[in-house]
Short mmCIF file of C-alpha atoms in Angstrom, two decimals:
data_model
loop_
_atom_site.label_atom_id
_atom_site.label_comp_id
_atom_site.label_asym_id
_atom_site.label_seq_id
_atom_site.Cartn_x
_atom_site.Cartn_y
_atom_site.Cartn_z
CA MET A 14 12.68 -13.13 -19.23
CA GLU A 15 11.49 -14.41 -15.87
CA HIS A 16 7.74 -14.70 -15.50
CA HIS A 17 5.81 -14.52 -12.24
CA ASP A 18 2.35 -15.74 -11.40
CA VAL A 19 1.09 -12.32 -10.38
CA ALA A 20 -2.29 -13.69 -9.36
CA ALA A 21 -0.59 -15.88 -6.74
CA PHE A 22 0.75 -12.94 -4.71
CA ARG A 23 -1.41 -12.73 -1.60
CA GLU A 24 -1.09 -11.41 1.89
CA SER A 25 -3.48 -11.56 4.81
CA TYR A 26 -3.82 -8.15 6.43
CA MET A 27 -3.77 -8.38 10.21
CA GLY A 28 -4.19 -4.70 11.04
CA GLY A 29 -6.35 -3.52 13.90
CA GLY A 30 -9.95 -2.53 13.33
CA LEU A 31 -11.23 0.92 12.43
CA HIS A 32 -14.46 2.14 14.01
CA ALA A 33 -16.40 5.35 13.48
CA ARG A 34 -16.51 5.96 17.21
CA ASP A 35 -12.71 6.19 17.28
CA LEU A 36 -12.40 8.76 14.48
CA ALA A 37 -11.83 12.47 14.90
CA PRO A 38 -14.80 14.69 13.98
CA ASP A 39 -13.06 15.98 10.86
CA PRO A 40 -10.80 14.24 8.28
CA LEU A 41 -7.81 16.60 8.56
CA THR A 42 -7.45 15.88 12.27
CA GLN A 43 -7.78 12.15 11.61
CA PHE A 44 -5.23 12.42 8.80
CA GLY A 45 -2.82 14.07 11.22
CA THR A 46 -3.15 11.12 13.61
CA TRP A 47 -2.47 8.58 10.88
CA PHE A 48 0.35 10.66 9.40
CA THR A 49 2.02 10.73 12.82
CA ASP A 50 1.71 6.93 12.92
CA ALA A 51 3.33 6.68 9.47
CA VAL A 52 6.24 8.89 10.53
CA GLY A 53 6.65 6.97 13.78
CA ALA A 54 6.73 3.67 11.88
CA GLY A 55 9.74 4.90 9.90
CA LEU A 56 8.07 4.73 6.50
CA THR A 57 10.16 6.05 3.61
CA GLU A 58 8.74 9.41 2.54
CA PRO A 59 5.41 9.12 4.36
CA ASN A 60 4.42 12.39 2.67
CA ALA A 61 4.59 10.81 -0.81
CA MET A 62 1.14 10.85 -2.38
CA VAL A 63 -0.28 9.80 -5.73
CA LEU A 64 -2.01 12.69 -7.53
CA SER A 65 -4.63 11.86 -10.17
CA THR A 66 -5.94 14.41 -12.67
CA VAL A 67 -8.05 14.49 -15.82
CA ASP A 68 -7.20 16.84 -18.70
CA ALA A 69 -9.45 18.85 -21.00
CA ASP A 70 -9.87 15.83 -23.29
CA GLY A 71 -10.90 13.54 -20.44
CA ARG A 72 -7.57 11.68 -20.37
CA PRO A 73 -6.55 10.64 -16.85
CA SER A 74 -2.96 10.80 -15.65
CA VAL A 75 -1.28 9.94 -12.38
CA ARG A 76 2.06 10.65 -10.68
CA THR A 77 3.67 10.74 -7.25
CA VAL A 78 4.24 14.13 -5.63
CA LEU A 79 5.21 15.17 -2.12
CA LEU A 80 2.80 16.61 0.40
CA LYS A 81 4.30 19.82 1.79
CA GLY A 82 1.67 20.80 4.30
CA TYR A 83 -1.82 20.04 5.57
CA GLY A 84 -4.36 21.56 7.92
CA PRO A 85 -7.94 22.81 8.10
CA ASP A 86 -7.47 24.51 4.72
CA GLY A 87 -6.52 21.27 2.95
CA PHE A 88 -3.46 19.51 1.50
CA ARG A 89 -0.61 21.50 -0.09
CA PHE A 90 1.98 20.63 -2.74
CA PHE A 91 4.20 22.58 -5.15
CA THR A 92 5.01 22.10 -8.82
CA ASN A 93 5.77 23.68 -12.19
CA HIS A 94 2.67 25.43 -13.56
CA ARG A 95 3.64 24.38 -17.09
CA SER A 96 3.67 20.68 -16.19
CA ARG A 97 1.13 18.17 -17.40
CA LYS A 98 -0.48 18.01 -13.98
CA ALA A 99 -0.82 21.79 -13.79
CA GLN A 100 -2.34 21.99 -17.26
CA ALA A 101 -4.84 19.29 -16.29
CA ILE A 102 -5.76 21.12 -13.08
CA ALA A 103 -6.29 24.31 -15.08
CA ALA A 104 -8.76 22.43 -17.27
CA ASP A 105 -10.48 20.54 -14.45
CA PRO A 106 -9.54 21.33 -10.82
CA ARG A 107 -11.12 18.14 -9.50
CA VAL A 108 -8.33 15.81 -8.32
CA ALA A 109 -7.71 12.76 -6.16
CA LEU A 110 -4.86 12.00 -3.77
CA LEU A 111 -3.75 8.61 -2.45
CA PHE A 112 -1.40 7.99 0.47
CA PRO A 113 -0.27 4.33 0.15
CA TRP A 114 1.03 3.40 3.60
CA HIS A 115 1.34 -0.31 2.82
CA PRO A 116 3.54 -1.36 5.79
CA LEU A 117 0.76 -0.14 8.09
CA ARG A 118 -1.93 -1.80 5.95
CA ARG A 119 -3.44 1.64 5.49
CA GLN A 120 -4.46 3.99 2.71
CA VAL A 121 -5.97 7.46 2.71
CA ILE A 122 -7.88 8.58 -0.38
CA VAL A 123 -8.78 12.25 -0.85
CA GLU A 124 -11.18 13.64 -3.44
CA GLY A 125 -11.36 17.39 -3.77
CA THR A 126 -10.65 20.54 -5.72
CA ALA A 127 -7.22 22.09 -6.32
CA GLU A 128 -6.61 25.82 -6.25
CA HIS A 129 -3.49 28.00 -6.48
CA LEU A 130 -1.77 29.06 -3.29
CA PRO A 131 -1.01 32.78 -2.85
CA ARG A 132 2.27 33.84 -4.47
CA GLU A 133 3.78 34.83 -1.13
CA GLU A 134 3.19 31.33 0.28
CA SER A 135 4.94 29.76 -2.71
CA ALA A 136 7.84 32.21 -2.30
CA ALA A 137 8.18 31.37 1.39
CA TYR A 138 8.37 27.65 0.66
CA PHE A 139 10.72 28.07 -2.32
CA ALA A 140 13.17 29.92 -0.08
CA THR A 141 13.43 26.84 2.16
CA ARG A 142 14.37 24.48 -0.67
CA PRO A 143 18.00 23.36 -1.07
CA TYR A 144 20.03 25.42 -3.54
CA GLY A 145 20.24 22.53 -6.01
CA SER A 146 16.49 22.01 -5.95
CA GLN A 147 15.93 25.70 -6.60
CA LEU A 148 18.18 25.52 -9.66
CA GLY A 149 16.44 22.31 -10.69
CA ALA A 150 13.08 24.09 -10.76
CA TRP A 151 14.48 26.60 -13.26
CA THR A 152 16.29 23.89 -15.24
CA SER A 153 13.03 22.02 -15.82
CA GLU A 154 11.20 25.17 -16.84
CA ASN A 155 9.43 23.30 -19.64
CA GLN A 156 8.46 20.33 -17.52
CA SER A 157 6.78 17.45 -19.37
CA ALA A 158 8.05 18.72 -22.76
CA VAL A 159 10.05 16.37 -25.01
CA ILE A 160 13.84 16.91 -24.91
CA THR A 161 16.57 15.39 -27.07
CA GLU A 162 18.95 14.25 -24.35
CA ARG A 163 19.79 14.66 -20.67
CA ALA A 164 22.82 16.75 -21.60
CA GLU A 165 20.42 19.61 -22.39
CA LEU A 166 19.37 19.72 -18.75
CA GLU A 167 22.93 19.47 -17.46
CA ARG A 168 24.10 22.35 -19.66
CA ARG A 169 21.18 24.50 -18.56
CA TYR A 170 21.86 23.71 -14.90
CA VAL A 171 25.48 24.86 -15.22
CA GLU A 172 24.36 28.08 -16.93
CA LEU A 173 21.95 28.85 -14.12
CA GLU A 174 24.52 27.96 -11.48
CA GLU A 175 26.82 30.59 -13.00
CA LEU A 176 23.98 33.11 -13.25
CA TRP A 177 22.82 32.66 -9.63
CA PRO A 178 25.77 31.38 -7.56
CA HIS A 179 24.08 32.21 -4.25
CA GLU A 180 20.45 33.35 -4.30
CA VAL A 181 17.90 31.86 -6.71
CA PRO A 182 14.69 33.82 -7.42
CA LEU A 183 11.26 32.23 -7.41
CA PRO A 184 10.30 31.21 -10.97
CA ASP A 185 7.17 32.87 -12.29
CA PHE A 186 6.05 29.46 -13.62
CA TRP A 187 6.33 27.64 -10.28
CA GLY A 188 4.13 27.57 -7.21
CA GLY A 189 1.79 25.73 -4.91
CA TYR A 190 -1.67 24.21 -4.84
CA ARG A 191 -4.13 23.55 -2.09
CA VAL A 192 -6.47 20.57 -2.40
CA MET A 193 -9.71 21.26 -0.56
CA PRO A 194 -11.22 17.86 0.34
CA MET A 195 -14.82 16.95 -0.35
CA ARG A 196 -14.45 13.26 0.53
CA VAL A 197 -11.70 11.50 2.50
CA GLU A 198 -11.58 7.73 2.90
CA PHE A 199 -9.53 5.95 5.58
CA TRP A 200 -8.81 2.36 4.59
CA GLN A 201 -7.52 -0.23 7.07
CA GLY A 202 -6.59 -3.71 5.87
CA ARG A 203 -8.29 -6.58 7.70
CA PRO A 204 -8.19 -10.39 7.41
CA ASP A 205 -10.08 -12.21 4.64
CA ARG A 206 -10.35 -9.01 2.58
CA LEU A 207 -13.04 -7.66 4.94
CA HIS A 208 -11.24 -4.34 5.10
CA ASP A 209 -12.49 -1.38 7.10
CA ARG A 210 -13.36 1.63 4.92
CA LEU A 211 -14.67 4.76 6.60
CA ARG A 212 -15.33 7.85 4.53
CA TYR A 213 -15.84 11.44 5.51
CA ARG A 214 -17.95 13.52 3.13
CA ARG A 215 -19.07 17.12 3.29
CA ALA A 216 -22.44 17.15 4.99
CA ALA A 217 -25.43 17.87 2.79
CA PRO A 218 -27.88 20.67 3.62
CA GLY A 219 -29.98 19.62 6.58
CA GLU A 220 -27.38 17.19 7.96
CA GLU A 221 -25.82 17.91 11.32
CA GLY A 222 -22.20 19.08 11.45
CA GLU A 223 -19.73 19.82 8.68
CA TRP A 224 -18.77 16.20 7.93
CA ALA A 225 -20.74 12.97 7.70
CA ILE A 226 -18.96 9.65 8.32
CA GLU A 227 -20.01 6.56 6.40
CA ARG A 228 -18.81 2.96 6.41
CA LEU A 229 -18.24 1.50 2.92
CA SER A 230 -18.44 -2.12 1.92
CA PRO A 231 -14.91 -3.51 1.26
#
């Protein structure tokens, strides 16, 4: 087995600076600006985000999911409600999101609360998914459960393909979430590890405006 000196991997980040005066007044608008930059840079799946949860026993878990919408009401994604992530959210709706845009020397970290999207919004999105992905949602009905072999999934997929050759209904165990942000950090890599970290947080009573912006030590 080949061994690498992991500690020796280093890179000097030469990204431009990030200043509070240049930020939008709210984090969702600022996120939109940076997301546009990520798309324009040709990043692979710029909407890929790392979702962190904690279950009822306090055990953390993490996985990559795809952002499917964002705006003043928060960040939206869709998943199986029987999955490990969904069970954790049911126990504790506090979650964190991370957008790792490494080629741009940028990260966005979101801390907030997840809540179910209305059924009609989940149905509208499900209808836009490719036919194979719709069948896949039904095939993995018991997501995160132990299975004996992959052949189980393949057999189930064929059964569902025969059952619904054209139109696939929305599963009752599948739908969307909205993450309402409480804190959003914009991280810009800088030389000598003196990175720029600017965080929006919901303003406390007595503070002016809806969001306060703070600079964090790198």
